[in-house]
Amino acid sequence: MDQPKCIFCSIVQGELPSKSIYSDDQCIAFNDINPVANVHVLVIPREHVTYLTETTKQHEKLLGHLMRVAAKVSEQMGTSEDGYRVSVNQGVNAGQIVDHLHLHVLGGEQLNSL
Ligand code: 5GP
Ligand code: ZN
């Protein structure tokens, strides 16, 4: 039987709609469907990478790129001056629900301290 398709791969392929914020050859960024802050953007690699813990040395360039895009997105969203948070949920304890690596970019208001 076919594996159920990854929803973020479907967004990358344009099969599911999303509010695009940024796109390049390695990644895309779009608004979270259920925002927990005034600004809540997800930055995801075009390549399907499931977990941060599954990444290897060959992903280092991509991971660095995703972080830089998160900074670019925060600037684009007008949050870089007042501050923002970039986070990755890894696994059950962190509440990861979509098994396609993604960076949350949160801002636009005072965020709870960690
Ligand atoms: P996680 O807990 O896995 O780090 O977060 C996954 C995020 O993806 C959640 O904040 C959730 O609201 C968001 N999300 C889940 N499905 C969709 C979708 O179909 N479209 C968009 N734009 N965001 C989604
Ligand atoms: Zn995927």
CSV table of C-alpha atoms and ligand atoms in Angstrom, one decimal:
chain,number,residue,atom,x,y,z
A,1,MET,CA,0.0,0.0,0.0
A,2,ASP,CA,1.1,3.6,-0.7
A,3,GLN,CA,2.5,5.5,2.3
A,4,PRO,CA,0.3,8.5,3.2
A,5,LYS,CA,1.9,11.5,1.6
A,6,CYS,CA,3.8,14.0,3.7
A,7,ILE,CA,1.7,17.2,3.9
A,8,PHE,CA,4.8,19.4,3.7
A,9,CYS,CA,6.0,17.6,0.6
A,10,SER,CA,2.5,18.2,-0.8
A,11,ILE,CA,3.0,22.0,-0.1
A,12,VAL,CA,6.4,21.9,-1.7
A,13,GLN,CA,4.9,20.3,-4.8
A,14,GLY,CA,2.0,22.8,-4.9
A,15,GLU,CA,-0.6,20.1,-4.3
A,16,LEU,CA,-1.7,21.8,-1.0
A,17,PRO,CA,-2.2,25.5,-0.8
A,18,SER,CA,-0.2,27.7,1.6
A,19,LYS,CA,0.5,31.4,2.0
A,20,SER,CA,4.0,31.7,0.6
A,21,ILE,CA,6.5,34.0,2.3
A,22,TYR,CA,9.7,33.0,0.6
A,23,SER,CA,11.0,30.4,-1.8
A,24,ASP,CA,14.3,29.3,-3.3
A,25,ASP,CA,15.9,26.2,-4.8
A,26,GLN,CA,16.5,24.6,-1.4
A,27,CYS,CA,13.6,25.7,0.8
A,28,ILE,CA,10.2,27.4,1.1
A,29,ALA,CA,8.6,29.5,3.9
A,30,PHE,CA,4.9,29.9,4.5
A,31,ASN,CA,2.5,31.0,7.2
A,32,ASP,CA,1.6,28.4,9.8
A,33,ILE,CA,-2.1,27.3,9.4
A,34,ASN,CA,-2.6,27.6,13.2
A,35,PRO,CA,-0.4,30.5,14.3
A,36,VAL,CA,0.6,30.7,18.0
A,37,ALA,CA,2.1,34.2,17.6
A,38,ASN,CA,1.2,37.3,15.4
A,39,VAL,CA,4.0,36.2,13.1
A,40,HIS,CA,4.4,32.4,12.7
A,41,VAL,CA,6.2,31.2,9.6
A,42,LEU,CA,7.5,27.8,8.8
A,43,VAL,CA,10.8,27.3,6.9
A,44,ILE,CA,11.1,23.9,5.4
A,45,PRO,CA,13.6,22.2,3.1
A,46,ARG,CA,12.3,21.2,-0.3
A,47,GLU,CA,14.0,17.8,0.3
A,48,HIS,CA,12.1,15.5,2.6
A,49,VAL,CA,14.1,15.4,5.8
A,50,THR,CA,12.2,13.8,8.7
A,51,TYR,CA,14.1,14.7,11.9
A,52,LEU,CA,16.9,17.0,12.9
A,53,THR,CA,18.5,13.9,14.5
A,54,GLU,CA,18.5,12.2,11.1
A,55,THR,CA,20.6,14.8,9.5
A,56,THR,CA,24.2,14.1,8.7
A,57,LYS,CA,27.3,16.1,7.7
A,58,GLN,CA,25.9,16.3,4.2
A,59,HIS,CA,23.0,18.4,5.5
A,60,GLU,CA,25.2,21.0,7.2
A,61,LYS,CA,25.0,23.4,4.3
A,62,LEU,CA,21.2,23.0,4.1
A,63,LEU,CA,20.7,23.5,7.8
A,64,GLY,CA,22.8,26.7,7.7
A,65,HIS,CA,20.8,27.9,4.8
A,66,LEU,CA,17.5,27.3,6.6
A,67,MET,CA,18.7,29.4,9.6
A,68,ARG,CA,19.8,32.2,7.3
A,69,VAL,CA,16.4,32.1,5.5
A,70,ALA,CA,14.7,32.2,8.9
A,71,ALA,CA,16.6,35.5,9.6
A,72,LYS,CA,15.6,36.8,6.2
A,73,VAL,CA,12.0,35.9,6.8
A,74,SER,CA,12.0,37.6,10.1
A,75,GLU,CA,13.3,40.8,8.5
A,76,GLN,CA,10.7,40.5,5.7
A,77,MET,CA,7.9,40.1,8.3
A,78,GLY,CA,9.2,43.2,10.2
A,79,THR,CA,10.2,41.3,13.4
A,80,SER,CA,14.0,41.4,13.3
A,81,GLU,CA,14.3,44.6,15.2
A,82,ASP,CA,12.0,43.8,18.1
A,83,GLY,CA,13.1,40.1,18.2
A,84,TYR,CA,11.9,36.7,17.2
A,85,ARG,CA,12.4,33.1,18.0
A,86,VAL,CA,13.5,30.2,15.7
A,87,SER,CA,12.7,26.7,17.0
A,88,VAL,CA,12.6,23.1,15.9
A,89,ASN,CA,10.4,20.5,17.5
A,90,GLN,CA,12.1,17.2,17.6
A,91,GLY,CA,10.0,14.1,18.4
A,92,VAL,CA,7.1,13.3,20.8
A,93,ASN,CA,8.3,15.2,23.9
A,94,ALA,CA,8.7,18.4,21.9
A,95,GLY,CA,5.2,17.9,20.3
A,96,GLN,CA,6.4,17.4,16.7
A,97,ILE,CA,3.3,16.6,14.6
A,98,VAL,CA,4.6,17.0,11.1
A,99,ASP,CA,7.5,14.6,10.3
A,100,HIS,CA,9.2,16.9,7.8
A,101,LEU,CA,11.9,19.1,9.3
A,102,HIS,CA,10.7,22.6,9.8
A,103,LEU,CA,11.9,25.8,11.5
A,104,HIS,CA,9.2,27.8,13.3
A,105,VAL,CA,9.9,31.6,13.1
A,106,LEU,CA,7.8,33.3,15.8
A,107,GLY,CA,7.5,37.0,16.6
A,108,GLY,CA,5.4,40.1,16.2
A,109,GLU,CA,4.7,40.2,20.0
A,110,GLN,CA,6.3,39.5,23.3
A,111,LEU,CA,7.0,35.7,23.4
A,112,ASN,CA,6.9,33.6,26.6
A,113,SER,CA,10.3,32.9,28.0
A,114,LEU,CA,11.5,29.4,27.6
B,1,5GP,P1,5.4,20.8,14.8
B,1,5GP,O1,4.6,20.6,16.1
B,1,5GP,O2,5.4,19.5,14.0
B,1,5GP,O3,6.7,21.4,15.0
B,1,5GP,O4,4.5,21.8,14.0
B,1,5GP,C1,3.9,21.6,12.8
B,1,5GP,C2,3.2,22.9,12.5
B,1,5GP,O5,2.7,22.8,11.2
B,1,5GP,C3,2.1,23.3,13.4
B,1,5GP,O6,2.3,24.6,14.0
B,1,5GP,C4,0.8,23.3,12.5
B,1,5GP,O7,-0.1,24.3,12.8
B,1,5GP,C5,1.5,23.5,11.1
B,1,5GP,N1,0.7,22.8,10.0
B,1,5GP,C6,0.2,21.6,10.0
B,1,5GP,N2,-0.4,21.3,8.9
B,1,5GP,C7,-0.3,22.4,8.1
B,1,5GP,C8,-0.8,22.7,6.8
B,1,5GP,O8,-1.4,21.9,6.1
B,1,5GP,N3,-0.5,24.0,6.4
B,1,5GP,C9,0.2,24.9,7.1
B,1,5GP,N4,0.5,26.1,6.6
B,1,5GP,N5,0.7,24.6,8.4
B,1,5GP,C10,0.4,23.4,8.9
B,2,ZN,ZN,8.0,15.7,3.5
